[in-house]
C-alpha positions as a Markdown table, in Angstrom:
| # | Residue | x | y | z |
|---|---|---|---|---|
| 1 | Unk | -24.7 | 1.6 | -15.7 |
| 2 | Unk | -23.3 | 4.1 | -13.1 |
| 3 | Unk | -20.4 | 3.3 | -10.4 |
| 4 | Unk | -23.3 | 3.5 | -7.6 |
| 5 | Unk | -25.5 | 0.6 | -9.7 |
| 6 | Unk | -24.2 | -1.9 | -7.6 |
| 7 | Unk | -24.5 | -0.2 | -4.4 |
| 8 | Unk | -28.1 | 1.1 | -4.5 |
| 9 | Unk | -29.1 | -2.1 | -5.3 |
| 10 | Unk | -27.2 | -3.8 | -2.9 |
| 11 | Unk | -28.5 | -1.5 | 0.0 |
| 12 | Unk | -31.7 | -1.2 | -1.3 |
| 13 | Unk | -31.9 | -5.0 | -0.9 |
| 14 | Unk | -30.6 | -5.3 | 3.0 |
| 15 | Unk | -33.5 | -2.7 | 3.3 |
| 16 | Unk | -35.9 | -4.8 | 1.7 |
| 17 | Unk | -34.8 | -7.9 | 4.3 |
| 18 | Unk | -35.1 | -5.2 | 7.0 |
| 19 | Unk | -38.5 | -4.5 | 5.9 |
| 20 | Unk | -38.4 | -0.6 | 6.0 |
| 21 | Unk | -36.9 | 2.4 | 3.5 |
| 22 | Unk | -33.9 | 3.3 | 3.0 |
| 23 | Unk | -33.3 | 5.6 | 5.6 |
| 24 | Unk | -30.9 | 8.4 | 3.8 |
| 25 | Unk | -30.7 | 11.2 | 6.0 |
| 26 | Unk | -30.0 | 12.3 | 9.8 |
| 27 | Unk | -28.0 | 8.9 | 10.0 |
| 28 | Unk | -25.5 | 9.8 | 12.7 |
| 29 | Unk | -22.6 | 7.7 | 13.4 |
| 30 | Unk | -22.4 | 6.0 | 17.1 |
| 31 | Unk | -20.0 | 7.6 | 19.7 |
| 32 | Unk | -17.4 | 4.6 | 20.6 |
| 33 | Unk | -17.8 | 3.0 | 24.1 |
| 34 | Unk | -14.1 | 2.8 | 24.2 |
| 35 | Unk | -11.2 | 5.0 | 22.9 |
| 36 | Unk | -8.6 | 1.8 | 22.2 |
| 37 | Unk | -8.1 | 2.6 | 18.9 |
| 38 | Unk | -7.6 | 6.4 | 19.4 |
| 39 | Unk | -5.2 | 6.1 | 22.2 |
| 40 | Unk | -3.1 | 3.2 | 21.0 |
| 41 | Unk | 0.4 | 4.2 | 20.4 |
| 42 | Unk | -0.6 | 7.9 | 20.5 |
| 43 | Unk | 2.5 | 10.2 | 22.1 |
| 44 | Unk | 4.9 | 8.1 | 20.5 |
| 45 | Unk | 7.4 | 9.9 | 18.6 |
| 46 | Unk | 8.6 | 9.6 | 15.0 |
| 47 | Unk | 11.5 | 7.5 | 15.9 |
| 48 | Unk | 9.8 | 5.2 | 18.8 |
| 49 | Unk | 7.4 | 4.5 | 16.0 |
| 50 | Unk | 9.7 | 3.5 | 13.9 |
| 51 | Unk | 11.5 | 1.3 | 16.4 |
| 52 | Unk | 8.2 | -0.2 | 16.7 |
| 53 | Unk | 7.4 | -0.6 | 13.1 |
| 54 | Unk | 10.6 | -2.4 | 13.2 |
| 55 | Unk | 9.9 | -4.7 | 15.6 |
| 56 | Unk | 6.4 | -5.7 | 13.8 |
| 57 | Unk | 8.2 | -6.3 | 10.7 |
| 58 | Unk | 10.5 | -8.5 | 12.1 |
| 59 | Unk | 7.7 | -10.5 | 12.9 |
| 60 | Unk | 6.2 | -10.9 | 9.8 |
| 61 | Unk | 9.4 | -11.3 | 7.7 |
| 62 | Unk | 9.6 | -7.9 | 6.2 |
| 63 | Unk | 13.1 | -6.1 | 5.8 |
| 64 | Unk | 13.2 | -2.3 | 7.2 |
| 65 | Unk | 15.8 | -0.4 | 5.8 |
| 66 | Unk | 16.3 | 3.7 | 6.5 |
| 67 | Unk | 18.2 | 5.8 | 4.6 |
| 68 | Unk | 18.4 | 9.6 | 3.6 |
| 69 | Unk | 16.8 | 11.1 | 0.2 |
| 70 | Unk | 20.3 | 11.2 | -1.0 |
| 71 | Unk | 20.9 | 7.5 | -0.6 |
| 72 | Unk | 17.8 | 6.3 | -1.5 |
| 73 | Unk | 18.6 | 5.9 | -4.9 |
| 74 | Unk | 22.0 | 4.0 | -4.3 |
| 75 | Unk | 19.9 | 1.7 | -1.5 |
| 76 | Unk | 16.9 | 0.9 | -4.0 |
| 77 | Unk | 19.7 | -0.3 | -6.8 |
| 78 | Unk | 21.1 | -2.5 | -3.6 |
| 79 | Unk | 17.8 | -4.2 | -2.8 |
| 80 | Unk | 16.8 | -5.0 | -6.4 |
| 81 | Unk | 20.4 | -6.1 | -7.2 |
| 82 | Unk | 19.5 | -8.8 | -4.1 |
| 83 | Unk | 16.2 | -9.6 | -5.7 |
| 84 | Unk | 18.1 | -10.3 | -9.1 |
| 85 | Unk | 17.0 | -7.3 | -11.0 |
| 86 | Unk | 15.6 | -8.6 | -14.3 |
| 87 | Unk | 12.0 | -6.8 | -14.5 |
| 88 | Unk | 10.8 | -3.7 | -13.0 |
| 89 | Unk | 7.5 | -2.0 | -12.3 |
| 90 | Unk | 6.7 | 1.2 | -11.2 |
| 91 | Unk | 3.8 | 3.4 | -10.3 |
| 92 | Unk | 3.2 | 5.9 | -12.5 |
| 93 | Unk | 4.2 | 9.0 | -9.4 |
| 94 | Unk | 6.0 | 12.0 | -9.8 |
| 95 | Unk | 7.1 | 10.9 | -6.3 |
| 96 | Unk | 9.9 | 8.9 | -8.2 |
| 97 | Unk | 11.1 | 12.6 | -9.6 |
| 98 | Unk | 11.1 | 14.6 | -6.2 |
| 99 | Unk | 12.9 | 11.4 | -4.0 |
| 100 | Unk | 15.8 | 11.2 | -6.8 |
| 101 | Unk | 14.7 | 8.1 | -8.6 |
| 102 | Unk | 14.3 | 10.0 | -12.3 |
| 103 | Unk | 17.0 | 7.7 | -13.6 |
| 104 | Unk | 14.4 | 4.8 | -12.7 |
| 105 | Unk | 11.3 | 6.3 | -14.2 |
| 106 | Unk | 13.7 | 7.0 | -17.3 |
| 107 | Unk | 14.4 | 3.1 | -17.3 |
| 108 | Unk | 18.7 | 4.3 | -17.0 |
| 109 | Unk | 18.7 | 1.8 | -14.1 |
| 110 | Unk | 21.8 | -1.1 | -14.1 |
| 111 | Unk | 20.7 | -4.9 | -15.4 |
| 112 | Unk | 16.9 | -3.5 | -15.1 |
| 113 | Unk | 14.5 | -3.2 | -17.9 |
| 114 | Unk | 12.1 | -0.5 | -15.8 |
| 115 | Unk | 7.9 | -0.2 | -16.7 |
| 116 | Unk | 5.7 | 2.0 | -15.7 |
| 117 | Unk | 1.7 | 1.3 | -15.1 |
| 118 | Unk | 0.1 | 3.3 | -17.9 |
| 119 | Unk | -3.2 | 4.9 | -17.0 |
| 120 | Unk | -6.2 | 4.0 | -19.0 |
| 121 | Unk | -8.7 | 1.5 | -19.2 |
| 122 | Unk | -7.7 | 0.3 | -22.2 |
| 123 | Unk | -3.9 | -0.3 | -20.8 |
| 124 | Unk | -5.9 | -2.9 | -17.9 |
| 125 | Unk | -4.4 | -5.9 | -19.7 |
| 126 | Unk | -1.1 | -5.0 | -21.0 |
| 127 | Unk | -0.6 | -3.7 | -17.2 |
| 128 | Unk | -1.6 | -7.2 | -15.7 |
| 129 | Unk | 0.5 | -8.9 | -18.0 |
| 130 | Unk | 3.8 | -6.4 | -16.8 |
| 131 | Unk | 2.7 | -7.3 | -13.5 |
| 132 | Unk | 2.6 | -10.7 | -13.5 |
| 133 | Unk | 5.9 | -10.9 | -15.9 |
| 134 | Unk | 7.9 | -8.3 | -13.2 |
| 135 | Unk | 10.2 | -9.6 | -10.7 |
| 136 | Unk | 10.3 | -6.5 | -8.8 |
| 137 | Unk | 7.6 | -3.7 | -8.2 |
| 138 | Unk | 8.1 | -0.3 | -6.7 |
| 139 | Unk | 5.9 | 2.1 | -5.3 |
| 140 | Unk | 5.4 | 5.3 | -2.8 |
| 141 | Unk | 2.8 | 3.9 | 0.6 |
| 142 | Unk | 0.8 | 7.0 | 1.7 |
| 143 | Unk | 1.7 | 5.1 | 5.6 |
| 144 | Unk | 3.2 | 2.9 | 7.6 |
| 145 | Unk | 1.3 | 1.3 | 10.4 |
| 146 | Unk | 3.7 | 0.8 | 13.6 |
| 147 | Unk | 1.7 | -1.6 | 15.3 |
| 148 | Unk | 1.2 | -4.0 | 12.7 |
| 149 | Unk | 3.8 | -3.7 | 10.0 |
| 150 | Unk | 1.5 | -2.7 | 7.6 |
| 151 | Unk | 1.8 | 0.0 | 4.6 |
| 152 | Unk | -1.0 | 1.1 | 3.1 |
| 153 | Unk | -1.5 | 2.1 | -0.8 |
| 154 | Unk | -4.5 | 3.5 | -2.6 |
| 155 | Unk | -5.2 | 2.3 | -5.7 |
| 156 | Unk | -5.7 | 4.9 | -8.8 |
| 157 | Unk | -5.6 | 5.2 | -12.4 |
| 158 | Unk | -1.6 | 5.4 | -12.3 |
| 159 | Unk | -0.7 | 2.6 | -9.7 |
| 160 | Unk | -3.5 | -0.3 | -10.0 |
| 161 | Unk | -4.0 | -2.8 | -7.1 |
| 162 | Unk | -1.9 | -5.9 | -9.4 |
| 163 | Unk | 1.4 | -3.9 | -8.8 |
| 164 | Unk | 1.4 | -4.4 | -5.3 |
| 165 | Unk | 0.8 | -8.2 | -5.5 |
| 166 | Unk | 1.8 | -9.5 | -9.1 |
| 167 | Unk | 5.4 | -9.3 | -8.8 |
| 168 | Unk | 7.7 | -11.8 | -7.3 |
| 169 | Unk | 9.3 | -8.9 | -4.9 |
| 170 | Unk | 8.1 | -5.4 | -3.8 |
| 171 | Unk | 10.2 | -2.6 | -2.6 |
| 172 | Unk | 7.8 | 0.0 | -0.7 |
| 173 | Unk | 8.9 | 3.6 | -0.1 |
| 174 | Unk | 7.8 | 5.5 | 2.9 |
| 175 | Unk | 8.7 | 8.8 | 4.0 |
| 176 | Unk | 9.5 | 8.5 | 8.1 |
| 177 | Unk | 6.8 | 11.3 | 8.5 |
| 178 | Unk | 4.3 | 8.9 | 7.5 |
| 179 | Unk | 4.6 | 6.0 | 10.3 |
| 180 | Unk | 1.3 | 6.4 | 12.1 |
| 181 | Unk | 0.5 | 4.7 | 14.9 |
| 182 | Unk | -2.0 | 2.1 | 13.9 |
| 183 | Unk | -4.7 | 1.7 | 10.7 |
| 184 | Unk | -7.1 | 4.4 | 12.8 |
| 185 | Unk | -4.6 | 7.1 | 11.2 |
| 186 | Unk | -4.6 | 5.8 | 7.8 |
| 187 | Unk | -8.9 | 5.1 | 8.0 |
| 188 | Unk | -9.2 | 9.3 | 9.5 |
| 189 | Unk | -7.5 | 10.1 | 6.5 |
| 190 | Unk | -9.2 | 8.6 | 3.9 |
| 191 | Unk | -12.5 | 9.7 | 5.8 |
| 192 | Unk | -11.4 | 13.2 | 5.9 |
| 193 | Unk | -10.7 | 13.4 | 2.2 |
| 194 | Unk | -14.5 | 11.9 | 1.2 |
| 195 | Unk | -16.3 | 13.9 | 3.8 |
| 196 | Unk | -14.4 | 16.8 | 1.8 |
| 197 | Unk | -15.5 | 15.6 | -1.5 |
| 198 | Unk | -12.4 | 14.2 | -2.8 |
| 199 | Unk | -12.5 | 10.7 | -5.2 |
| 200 | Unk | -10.2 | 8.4 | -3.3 |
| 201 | Unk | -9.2 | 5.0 | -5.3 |
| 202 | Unk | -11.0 | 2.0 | -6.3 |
| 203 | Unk | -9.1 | 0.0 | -3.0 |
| 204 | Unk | -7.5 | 1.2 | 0.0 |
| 205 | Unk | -4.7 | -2.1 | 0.6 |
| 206 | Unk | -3.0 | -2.4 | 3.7 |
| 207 | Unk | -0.2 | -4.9 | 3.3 |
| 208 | Unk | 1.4 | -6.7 | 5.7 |
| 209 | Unk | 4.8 | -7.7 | 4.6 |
| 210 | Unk | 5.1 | -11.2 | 2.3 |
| 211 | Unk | 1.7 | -13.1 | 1.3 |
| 212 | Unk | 1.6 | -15.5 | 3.3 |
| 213 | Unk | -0.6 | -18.7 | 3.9 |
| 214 | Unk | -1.0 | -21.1 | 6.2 |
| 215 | Unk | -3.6 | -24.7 | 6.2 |
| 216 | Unk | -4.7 | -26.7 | 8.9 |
| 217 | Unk | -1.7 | -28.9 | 9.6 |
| 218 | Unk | 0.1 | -24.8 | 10.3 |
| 219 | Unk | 2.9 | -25.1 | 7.2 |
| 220 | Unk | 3.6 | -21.9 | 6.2 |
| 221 | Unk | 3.4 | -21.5 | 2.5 |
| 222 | Unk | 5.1 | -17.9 | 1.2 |
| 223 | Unk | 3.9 | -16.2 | -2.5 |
| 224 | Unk | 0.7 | -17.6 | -2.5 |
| 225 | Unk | -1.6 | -14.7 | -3.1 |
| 226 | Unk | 1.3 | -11.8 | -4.0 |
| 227 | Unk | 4.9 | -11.3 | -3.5 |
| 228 | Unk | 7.1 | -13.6 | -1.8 |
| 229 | Unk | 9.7 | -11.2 | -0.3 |
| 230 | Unk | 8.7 | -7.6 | 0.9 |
| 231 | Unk | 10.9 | -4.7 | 1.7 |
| 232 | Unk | 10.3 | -1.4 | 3.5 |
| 233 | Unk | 12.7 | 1.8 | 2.5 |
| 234 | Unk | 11.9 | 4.4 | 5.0 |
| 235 | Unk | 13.4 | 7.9 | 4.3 |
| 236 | Unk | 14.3 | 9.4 | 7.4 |
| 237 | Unk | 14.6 | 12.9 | 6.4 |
| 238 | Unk | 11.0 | 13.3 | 5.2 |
């Protein structure tokens, strides 16, 4: 069985319901009657997006905090020092390198026993089990969504989508370059690197700050479906 198994026969079915072929080429996508989600936001600057950002977090109980490449390291040890240390998990992202976290990817970090998601299928379960064990995960978002708060991670063979929402607490890095506007700018993206051939990940997850879930009577229930505490380090001088 091929990746696209599941697909064909999944569109070939809605076909079959529709009552005509699949149709496969000269399938042109509609022109939108509005422009909302093109124009939202755009003109903003690097830093009234981040003020925005801000303000969205704040509203769905996400800590912000900015800092230089040179501090980053000194303000990552500061957060998971508040999150109790204990267990670490990291994506597997020579990011970690260039940003000045080696020390963590070499597990030197203080009163932290550091992982890192190994690659391979055969590493699935060990790597769920990490994840669900870790008190803290820590990755690189390819964005950060001013308008809602949101940063956005691709999964792939060396970050998979359980270390975003295993752990108890997630620390997100995103370079201050890489606020966009709204999930428009993240969704171009992606569609630019598939119409250009590229592989992009298994799931594209946009996350909004702390799981959190709410019944019918409106009592807010935190940790429910992934972390329970959520912070964004934004590096202001990439």
């Amino acid at each position: 069985m091929t990746a696209t198994d599941n697909r064909e026969a999944f569109l070939n079915g809605i076909a079959e319901k529709l009552g005509r072929e699949r149709r496969r080429t000269g399938v042109v996508r509609p022109e939108r009657v509005h422009n909302i989600a093109d124009e939202t936001l755009v003109g903003k600057t690097q830093d009234e997006l981040l003020v925005i950002a801000k303000e969205a977090c704040s509203r769905i109980h996400t800590d912000v905090v900015e800092t230089t490449v040179a501090e980053l390291a000194a303000h990552i040890e500061k957060i998971a020092t508040n999150y109790g240390n204990e267990s670490v998990l990291i994506a597997d992202d020579p990011r970690f390198g260039e940003f000045g976290l080696q020390n963590l990817a070499d597990n030197a970090w203080h009163d932290c026993s550091v992982s890192i998601w190994k690659e391979g299928r055969e590493n699935r379960a060990a790597n769920i089990a990490t994840a669900a064990d870790a008190n803290i995960a820590i990755a690189f978002a390819d964005f950060l969504l001013a308008e809602s708060g949101s940063v956005v991670v691709e999964s792939s063979p060396k970050q998979g989508r359980t270390l975003h929402f295993l752990p108890v607490h997630y620390i997100a890095i995103v370079p201050k370059s890489k606020i966009v506007p709204r999930s428009t700018q993240a969704a171009d993206y992606y569609d630019a690197r598939i119409a250009s051939g590229q592989e992009i990940g298994s799931s594209i997850n946009f996350i909004s700050g702390p799981s959190n879930s709410g019944d019918i009577e409106m009592q807010l229930v935190v940790g429910v479906h992934g972390p329970i505490s959520v912070t964004y380090v934004v590096v202001t001088d990439k």
